Amino acid sequence: MTELTSQKEAALAAISGADTLEALDEQRVAALGKKGWVSLALKTLGQMSPEERAQAAPAIQAVRAEIADAIAAKKEALEAAELEAQLTSETVDLTLPAPDTVSGSVHPVSQVMDELAEIFADLGFAVATGPEIEDDWHNFTALNMDESHPARAMHDTFYFPDAASDASASSSEAVGRQEGQMLLRTHTSPVQIRTMKEIAKANPGGAPVRIIAPGRVYRSDSDATHTPMFHQVEGLVVDRDIHLGHLKWTLETFLKAFFEREDIVLRLRPSYFPFTEPSVEVDVGYASEGGRRVVGGSGDDAGHDWMELLGSGMVNRRVLEMGGFDPDQWQGFAWGLGVDRLAMLKYGMDDLRAFFDGDPRWLAHYGFSPFDQPTLSAGVGARA
């Protein structure tokens, strides 16, 4: 037992003096390994008499436990010291500015879409959507556009091959003679028809409607202010006793909130659209500031400038009927305008084609941070 005590004292001193985890593990193997001196001492118990074993076993087990505890404590201390040294060597100065990182931008069209939804939500409008691949009936026929309407010609509308082959006799000949022909929608007006039909199905005879239909549309056209694919938002209100005064108020309220100016002035001019009767073109007064057009601050009859902004009117009786509404009971108004053009006017852009060029330099200049987007300083509710 004297020898065991001496070995223990020597082992504890070596464990205490170990300065690395590797050195500590060598002491563990020397004492507690299969051939360690503690393990060998435990093996001698089998050669002892019961009386000797009863005396020696507790002493050996106590030494074994003391050695194991010393190793565990020393290991914890060495690991803590190692972590502290690592943290000290890898210190980061958090007061230094963070390095520049590449970040994405919100496209101006997406930004304007969000602003439109925000404003019209304040006015009680819901957002409706529909397919971009439409059939001829929803895109033209249901909107009271006859077979000879120019929009139904191949030079203006993107038809799918089966429809194009039906019109191969002449590129200027109107197509769409066959109900169900497929095309890329030329406006979001088909969403109005689909919405009215859904509402009329649930409420035979009709029910109030108040929706906007934003989305992508397609026409065969390309210049500084036109692209083959662009964005529109159309609005539809159907209710009882609706008139043009409600239309003008809605558009004025929207434009004042969107451009964040109270000096918006509108002019309604008689026009013609197959899906509205009467139809009106809506002009907005503008002024020239810094070499670009700025909506507002102008537009009276004293020679100021007017800009055509959108088309609108009272929903044609035939369109109401196509949507499943009784035109003797329900009236409504509708309008449509280009989202891209709104973005150009509000944010000072001069070429619509740049919207879709995919140039990251353009988007870095005109885009909006997803973490710091501009919000409308005063919504419709604040103006009421």
Short mmCIF file of C-alpha atoms in Angstrom, two decimals:
data_model
loop_
_atom_site.label_atom_id
_atom_site.label_comp_id
_atom_site.label_asym_id
_atom_site.label_seq_id
_atom_site.Cartn_x
_atom_site.Cartn_y
_atom_site.Cartn_z
CA MET A 1 0.00 0.00 0.00
CA THR A 2 2.99 2.28 0.65
CA GLU A 3 4.08 1.77 -2.97
CA LEU A 4 0.52 2.55 -4.21
CA THR A 5 0.50 5.79 -2.23
CA SER A 6 3.86 6.80 -3.68
CA GLN A 7 2.66 6.08 -7.23
CA LYS A 8 -0.47 8.10 -6.59
CA GLU A 9 1.46 11.13 -5.34
CA ALA A 10 3.79 10.98 -8.32
CA ALA A 11 0.85 10.65 -10.76
CA LEU A 12 -1.03 13.57 -9.22
CA ALA A 13 2.07 15.73 -9.51
CA ALA A 14 2.53 14.75 -13.17
CA ILE A 15 -1.16 15.40 -13.91
CA SER A 16 -0.94 18.82 -12.27
CA GLY A 17 2.16 19.67 -14.28
CA ALA A 18 0.74 18.62 -17.68
CA ASP A 19 0.62 21.67 -19.94
CA THR A 20 -1.16 20.14 -22.96
CA LEU A 21 -4.06 17.78 -23.54
CA GLU A 22 -1.65 15.35 -25.19
CA ALA A 23 0.60 15.26 -22.09
CA LEU A 24 -2.45 14.80 -19.86
CA ASP A 25 -3.65 11.89 -21.98
CA GLU A 26 -0.25 10.22 -21.56
CA GLN A 27 -0.71 10.34 -17.76
CA ARG A 28 -4.23 8.88 -18.12
CA VAL A 29 -2.92 5.94 -20.13
CA ALA A 30 -0.01 5.43 -17.69
CA ALA A 31 -2.38 5.22 -14.73
CA LEU A 32 -5.75 4.02 -15.99
CA GLY A 33 -4.94 2.35 -19.32
CA LYS A 34 -5.07 -1.44 -19.77
CA LYS A 35 -1.41 -1.70 -18.68
CA GLY A 36 -1.48 1.28 -16.30
CA TRP A 37 -0.31 0.87 -12.76
CA VAL A 38 -3.81 1.32 -11.28
CA SER A 39 -5.24 -1.30 -13.65
CA LEU A 40 -2.43 -3.70 -12.75
CA ALA A 41 -3.10 -3.13 -9.05
CA LEU A 42 -6.77 -3.99 -9.57
CA LYS A 43 -5.79 -7.25 -11.31
CA THR A 44 -3.86 -8.37 -8.20
CA LEU A 45 -7.11 -8.51 -6.22
CA GLY A 46 -7.95 -11.85 -7.81
CA GLN A 47 -4.82 -13.42 -6.30
CA MET A 48 -5.59 -12.28 -2.74
CA SER A 49 -7.49 -14.08 0.00
CA PRO A 50 -10.95 -12.78 0.82
CA GLU A 51 -9.65 -11.04 3.91
CA GLU A 52 -6.78 -9.33 2.04
CA ARG A 53 -9.09 -8.39 -0.86
CA ALA A 54 -11.61 -6.80 1.52
CA GLN A 55 -8.85 -4.56 2.86
CA ALA A 56 -7.00 -3.74 -0.37
CA ALA A 57 -9.90 -3.24 -2.83
CA PRO A 58 -11.36 -0.06 -1.25
CA ALA A 59 -7.91 1.56 -1.12
CA ILE A 60 -7.16 0.78 -4.79
CA GLN A 61 -10.61 1.97 -5.93
CA ALA A 62 -10.13 5.20 -3.94
CA VAL A 63 -6.80 5.83 -5.68
CA ARG A 64 -8.40 5.09 -9.07
CA ALA A 65 -11.24 7.57 -8.37
CA GLU A 66 -8.80 10.27 -7.18
CA ILE A 67 -6.65 9.90 -10.29
CA ALA A 68 -9.74 10.01 -12.59
CA ASP A 69 -11.07 13.14 -10.86
CA ALA A 70 -7.68 14.88 -11.12
CA ILE A 71 -7.48 14.07 -14.84
CA ALA A 72 -11.03 15.36 -15.50
CA ALA A 73 -10.38 18.61 -13.60
CA LYS A 74 -7.07 19.19 -15.39
CA LYS A 75 -8.66 18.46 -18.79
CA GLU A 76 -11.40 21.05 -18.15
CA ALA A 77 -8.79 23.63 -17.15
CA LEU A 78 -6.64 22.97 -20.23
CA GLU A 79 -9.64 23.16 -22.60
CA ALA A 80 -10.74 26.47 -21.05
CA ALA A 81 -7.25 27.89 -21.43
CA GLU A 82 -7.08 26.70 -25.04
CA LEU A 83 -10.43 28.36 -25.84
CA GLU A 84 -9.35 31.59 -24.18
CA ALA A 85 -6.15 31.63 -26.24
CA GLN A 86 -8.14 31.03 -29.44
CA LEU A 87 -10.60 33.84 -28.66
CA THR A 88 -7.74 36.18 -27.90
CA SER A 89 -5.97 35.42 -31.16
CA GLU A 90 -9.17 35.70 -33.24
CA THR A 91 -10.50 38.93 -31.79
CA VAL A 92 -12.61 41.00 -34.24
CA ASP A 93 -12.82 44.76 -33.84
CA LEU A 94 -16.57 45.34 -34.03
CA THR A 95 -16.05 49.11 -34.25
CA LEU A 96 -14.63 48.77 -37.77
CA PRO A 97 -17.07 49.33 -40.69
CA ALA A 98 -18.41 46.16 -42.28
CA PRO A 99 -17.06 45.32 -45.74
CA ASP A 100 -19.28 46.12 -48.70
CA THR A 101 -21.48 43.23 -49.79
CA VAL A 102 -23.47 42.73 -52.95
CA SER A 103 -27.19 43.14 -52.29
CA GLY A 104 -30.25 42.89 -54.49
CA SER A 105 -32.69 45.67 -55.38
CA VAL A 106 -36.45 45.89 -55.70
CA HIS A 107 -37.36 46.61 -59.33
CA PRO A 108 -39.27 49.89 -59.88
CA VAL A 109 -42.19 47.93 -61.37
CA SER A 110 -42.42 45.77 -58.24
CA GLN A 111 -42.24 48.90 -56.09
CA VAL A 112 -45.07 50.58 -58.00
CA MET A 113 -47.16 47.41 -57.84
CA ASP A 114 -46.84 47.47 -54.05
CA GLU A 115 -47.80 51.15 -53.93
CA LEU A 116 -50.85 50.52 -56.13
CA ALA A 117 -52.04 47.68 -53.93
CA GLU A 118 -51.55 49.82 -50.81
CA ILE A 119 -53.55 52.75 -52.16
CA PHE A 120 -56.44 50.76 -53.58
CA ALA A 121 -56.62 48.62 -50.45
CA ASP A 122 -57.33 51.87 -48.57
CA LEU A 123 -60.18 52.46 -51.04
CA GLY A 124 -61.64 49.01 -50.40
CA PHE A 125 -60.40 47.27 -53.57
CA ALA A 126 -59.31 43.64 -53.72
CA VAL A 127 -56.54 42.38 -56.00
CA ALA A 128 -57.66 39.88 -58.66
CA THR A 129 -55.43 37.79 -60.93
CA GLY A 130 -55.89 35.65 -64.00
CA PRO A 131 -53.93 33.57 -66.55
CA GLU A 132 -51.45 35.26 -68.89
CA ILE A 133 -52.21 32.68 -71.58
CA GLU A 134 -55.80 33.52 -72.46
CA ASP A 135 -58.43 32.33 -74.89
CA ASP A 136 -59.90 34.54 -77.60
CA TRP A 137 -63.31 34.68 -75.94
CA HIS A 138 -62.16 36.15 -72.62
CA ASN A 139 -59.58 38.45 -74.21
CA PHE A 140 -61.74 39.88 -77.01
CA THR A 141 -65.28 38.56 -77.51
CA ALA A 142 -66.50 38.96 -73.93
CA LEU A 143 -65.16 42.53 -73.98
CA ASN A 144 -67.32 43.45 -76.98
CA MET A 145 -64.45 43.55 -79.45
CA ASP A 146 -65.76 42.47 -82.86
CA GLU A 147 -63.95 40.34 -85.43
CA SER A 148 -62.62 43.35 -87.37
CA HIS A 149 -61.06 45.11 -84.41
CA PRO A 150 -57.36 45.91 -85.15
CA ALA A 151 -56.23 44.40 -81.83
CA ARG A 152 -57.30 40.98 -83.11
CA ALA A 153 -54.86 41.13 -86.04
CA MET A 154 -51.64 39.14 -85.98
CA HIS A 155 -49.49 42.26 -86.25
CA ASP A 156 -50.75 43.41 -82.84
CA THR A 157 -51.38 40.23 -80.84
CA PHE A 158 -49.20 37.20 -80.06
CA TYR A 159 -51.26 34.17 -81.09
CA PHE A 160 -50.17 30.60 -80.56
CA PRO A 161 -49.26 28.64 -83.72
CA ASP A 162 -52.64 26.97 -84.20
CA ALA A 163 -54.29 30.40 -84.36
CA ALA A 164 -51.54 31.85 -86.55
CA SER A 165 -52.00 29.14 -89.16
CA ASP A 166 -55.69 30.03 -89.47
CA ALA A 167 -54.71 33.52 -90.54
CA SER A 168 -51.79 32.70 -92.85
CA ALA A 169 -53.62 34.19 -95.84
CA SER A 170 -52.74 37.74 -94.77
CA SER A 171 -50.60 39.14 -91.97
CA SER A 172 -52.98 42.07 -91.59
CA GLU A 173 -56.14 39.97 -91.60
CA ALA A 174 -57.94 39.79 -88.26
CA VAL A 175 -57.85 36.45 -86.53
CA GLY A 176 -59.96 35.16 -83.72
CA ARG A 177 -62.83 33.78 -85.78
CA GLN A 178 -62.79 30.62 -83.75
CA GLU A 179 -63.78 30.77 -80.12
CA GLY A 180 -61.18 29.26 -77.83
CA GLN A 181 -58.03 30.21 -79.75
CA MET A 182 -55.12 30.77 -77.38
CA LEU A 183 -52.96 33.89 -77.15
CA LEU A 184 -50.86 35.97 -74.78
CA ARG A 185 -53.30 38.35 -73.17
CA THR A 186 -53.15 41.89 -74.54
CA HIS A 187 -54.56 43.49 -71.38
CA THR A 188 -55.69 42.44 -67.91
CA SER A 189 -59.34 43.08 -68.79
CA PRO A 190 -60.05 39.31 -69.07
CA VAL A 191 -59.57 39.21 -65.30
CA GLN A 192 -62.61 41.48 -65.00
CA ILE A 193 -64.75 39.05 -67.00
CA ARG A 194 -63.54 36.04 -65.03
CA THR A 195 -64.17 37.82 -61.72
CA MET A 196 -67.67 38.93 -62.71
CA LYS A 197 -68.55 35.41 -63.85
CA GLU A 198 -67.34 33.94 -60.55
CA ILE A 199 -69.35 36.48 -58.55
CA ALA A 200 -72.43 36.05 -60.73
CA LYS A 201 -72.21 32.26 -60.30
CA ALA A 202 -72.25 32.66 -56.52
CA ASN A 203 -74.87 35.46 -56.66
CA PRO A 204 -77.16 35.01 -59.69
CA GLY A 205 -77.95 38.38 -61.23
CA GLY A 206 -74.79 40.03 -59.91
CA ALA A 207 -73.34 41.63 -56.79
CA PRO A 208 -71.06 44.59 -56.02
CA VAL A 209 -67.53 44.33 -57.42
CA ARG A 210 -64.50 46.42 -56.49
CA ILE A 211 -61.21 45.00 -57.83
CA ILE A 212 -57.90 45.94 -59.41
CA ALA A 213 -56.15 43.53 -61.79
CA PRO A 214 -52.39 44.17 -62.07
CA GLY A 215 -50.11 41.97 -64.15
CA ARG A 216 -48.05 41.35 -67.27
CA VAL A 217 -49.54 41.83 -70.73
CA TYR A 218 -48.15 41.31 -74.25
CA ARG A 219 -48.42 43.23 -77.51
CA SER A 220 -46.35 43.23 -80.70
CA ASP A 221 -44.80 46.67 -80.27
CA SER A 222 -41.36 48.04 -79.35
CA ASP A 223 -39.97 51.59 -79.05
CA ALA A 224 -38.88 54.01 -76.31
CA THR A 225 -42.35 53.97 -74.73
CA HIS A 226 -43.58 50.49 -75.76
CA THR A 227 -42.25 46.97 -75.19
CA PRO A 228 -43.61 43.56 -76.26
CA MET A 229 -44.16 42.73 -72.60
CA PHE A 230 -45.24 45.36 -70.10
CA HIS A 231 -47.42 45.76 -67.01
CA GLN A 232 -50.93 47.07 -66.62
CA VAL A 233 -53.34 47.62 -63.78
CA GLU A 234 -57.04 47.68 -64.53
CA GLY A 235 -59.78 48.60 -62.15
CA LEU A 236 -63.44 47.62 -62.06
CA VAL A 237 -66.31 48.82 -59.90
CA VAL A 238 -69.82 47.45 -60.34
CA ASP A 239 -72.66 48.57 -58.10
CA ARG A 240 -76.01 50.30 -58.25
CA ASP A 241 -76.30 53.96 -59.27
CA ILE A 242 -72.67 54.29 -60.41
CA HIS A 243 -71.74 57.25 -62.63
CA LEU A 244 -68.73 59.04 -64.12
CA GLY A 245 -68.39 61.26 -61.06
CA HIS A 246 -67.44 58.20 -59.02
CA LEU A 247 -64.84 57.29 -61.65
CA LYS A 248 -63.23 60.72 -61.61
CA TRP A 249 -63.13 60.87 -57.81
CA THR A 250 -61.51 57.43 -57.63
CA LEU A 251 -58.81 58.32 -60.15
CA GLU A 252 -58.11 61.71 -58.54
CA THR A 253 -57.83 60.14 -55.10
CA PHE A 254 -55.50 57.44 -56.40
CA LEU A 255 -53.21 59.85 -58.28
CA LYS A 256 -52.96 62.27 -55.35
CA ALA A 257 -51.89 59.43 -53.07
CA PHE A 258 -49.53 57.88 -55.63
CA PHE A 259 -47.71 61.08 -56.61
CA GLU A 260 -48.07 62.48 -53.08
CA ARG A 261 -49.35 65.82 -54.37
CA GLU A 262 -52.62 67.60 -53.77
CA ASP A 263 -52.45 69.73 -56.94
CA ILE A 264 -53.41 66.88 -59.29
CA VAL A 265 -55.84 68.05 -61.98
CA LEU A 266 -57.61 65.70 -64.40
CA ARG A 267 -59.35 66.30 -67.72
CA LEU A 268 -61.80 63.78 -69.17
CA ARG A 269 -62.15 63.71 -72.98
CA PRO A 270 -64.77 61.70 -74.90
CA SER A 271 -63.31 58.65 -76.60
CA TYR A 272 -64.26 55.17 -77.76
CA PHE A 273 -63.48 51.74 -76.34
CA PRO A 274 -65.53 48.65 -77.18
CA PHE A 275 -65.87 47.63 -73.55
CA THR A 276 -67.07 50.98 -72.13
CA GLU A 277 -69.88 53.36 -73.06
CA PRO A 278 -69.50 56.26 -72.63
CA SER A 279 -65.70 56.13 -72.82
CA VAL A 280 -63.25 58.82 -71.75
CA GLU A 281 -59.54 59.44 -72.10
CA VAL A 282 -58.08 60.84 -68.88
CA ASP A 283 -55.40 63.54 -69.13
CA VAL A 284 -53.37 64.80 -66.18
CA GLY A 285 -51.83 68.24 -65.90
CA TYR A 286 -48.06 68.40 -65.69
CA ALA A 287 -45.22 70.86 -65.43
CA SER A 288 -41.62 70.67 -66.65
CA GLU A 289 -39.10 70.61 -63.82
CA GLY A 290 -35.41 69.89 -64.33
CA GLY A 291 -35.92 68.79 -67.90
CA ARG A 292 -38.58 66.19 -67.17
CA ARG A 293 -42.34 66.05 -66.82
CA VAL A 294 -43.66 66.29 -63.29
CA VAL A 295 -47.31 65.42 -62.68
CA GLY A 296 -49.20 68.15 -60.83
CA GLY A 297 -48.76 71.87 -60.43
CA SER A 298 -50.40 72.55 -63.78
CA GLY A 299 -53.23 71.48 -66.02
CA ASP A 300 -55.78 74.26 -66.24
CA ASP A 301 -57.44 75.81 -69.27
CA ALA A 302 -55.00 78.70 -69.45
CA GLY A 303 -52.57 77.00 -71.81
CA HIS A 304 -50.90 74.56 -69.43
CA ASP A 305 -49.77 71.14 -70.66
CA TRP A 306 -51.77 67.94 -70.48
CA MET A 307 -50.54 64.37 -70.67
CA GLU A 308 -52.73 61.44 -71.71
CA LEU A 309 -52.54 58.96 -68.85
CA LEU A 310 -55.21 56.29 -69.19
CA GLY A 311 -58.45 55.15 -70.77
CA SER A 312 -61.66 54.55 -68.87
CA GLY A 313 -65.44 54.72 -68.98
CA MET A 314 -68.71 53.18 -67.89
CA VAL A 315 -68.84 49.41 -68.41
CA ASN A 316 -70.68 48.54 -71.61
CA ARG A 317 -74.02 46.77 -71.14
CA ARG A 318 -72.88 43.87 -73.29
CA VAL A 319 -69.78 43.37 -71.15
CA LEU A 320 -71.95 43.26 -68.03
CA GLU A 321 -74.13 40.65 -69.69
CA MET A 322 -71.09 38.59 -70.69
CA GLY A 323 -70.00 38.68 -67.05
CA GLY A 324 -73.39 37.39 -65.89
CA PHE A 325 -74.72 40.72 -64.58
CA ASP A 326 -78.11 42.24 -65.29
CA PRO A 327 -77.32 45.64 -66.93
CA ASP A 328 -80.75 46.99 -65.94
CA GLN A 329 -79.84 46.50 -62.28
CA TRP A 330 -76.09 47.09 -62.19
CA GLN A 331 -73.76 49.76 -63.51
CA GLY A 332 -70.03 50.14 -63.28
CA PHE A 333 -66.88 51.87 -64.41
CA ALA A 334 -63.47 50.58 -65.43
CA TRP A 335 -60.07 51.97 -66.28
CA GLY A 336 -56.66 50.72 -67.36
CA LEU A 337 -53.19 52.25 -67.23
CA GLY A 338 -49.59 51.18 -67.63
CA VAL A 339 -47.68 50.41 -64.43
CA ASP A 340 -44.37 50.96 -66.23
CA ARG A 341 -45.48 54.42 -67.40
CA LEU A 342 -46.45 55.33 -63.84
CA ALA A 343 -42.97 54.31 -62.67
CA MET A 344 -41.40 56.43 -65.42
CA LEU A 345 -43.43 59.49 -64.43
CA LYS A 346 -42.86 59.21 -60.69
CA TYR A 347 -39.20 58.21 -60.66
CA GLY A 348 -37.87 60.14 -63.67
CA MET A 349 -37.11 57.39 -66.20
CA ASP A 350 -37.08 58.16 -69.92
CA ASP A 351 -36.88 54.81 -71.75
CA LEU A 352 -39.26 51.93 -71.11
CA ARG A 353 -36.97 49.39 -72.78
CA ALA A 354 -34.37 49.77 -70.04
CA PHE A 355 -36.87 48.25 -67.59
CA PHE A 356 -36.32 44.84 -69.15
CA ASP A 357 -32.69 44.95 -70.36
CA GLY A 358 -31.42 43.16 -67.27
CA ASP A 359 -28.61 45.68 -66.76
CA PRO A 360 -27.57 45.56 -63.06
CA ARG A 361 -26.13 49.08 -63.31
CA TRP A 362 -29.57 50.45 -64.24
CA LEU A 363 -31.23 48.55 -61.42
CA ALA A 364 -28.58 49.69 -58.95
CA HIS A 365 -29.45 53.29 -59.89
CA TYR A 366 -33.25 53.05 -60.08
CA GLY A 367 -33.92 50.07 -57.81
CA PHE A 368 -35.06 50.22 -54.19
CA SER A 369 -33.44 48.64 -51.16
CA PRO A 370 -35.56 45.76 -49.83
CA PHE A 371 -34.74 46.97 -46.31
CA ASP A 372 -35.41 50.68 -46.86
CA GLN A 373 -38.23 50.97 -49.40
CA PRO A 374 -39.97 54.33 -49.75
CA THR A 375 -43.47 54.35 -48.36
CA LEU A 376 -46.33 56.68 -49.10
CA SER A 377 -46.12 59.59 -46.68
CA ALA A 378 -49.91 59.84 -46.47
CA GLY A 379 -52.34 57.12 -47.44
CA VAL A 380 -55.87 57.60 -48.66
CA GLY A 381 -57.17 57.36 -45.11
CA ALA A 382 -55.07 60.35 -44.05
CA ARG A 383 -56.56 62.43 -46.86
CA ALA A 384 -60.20 61.74 -46.11
#
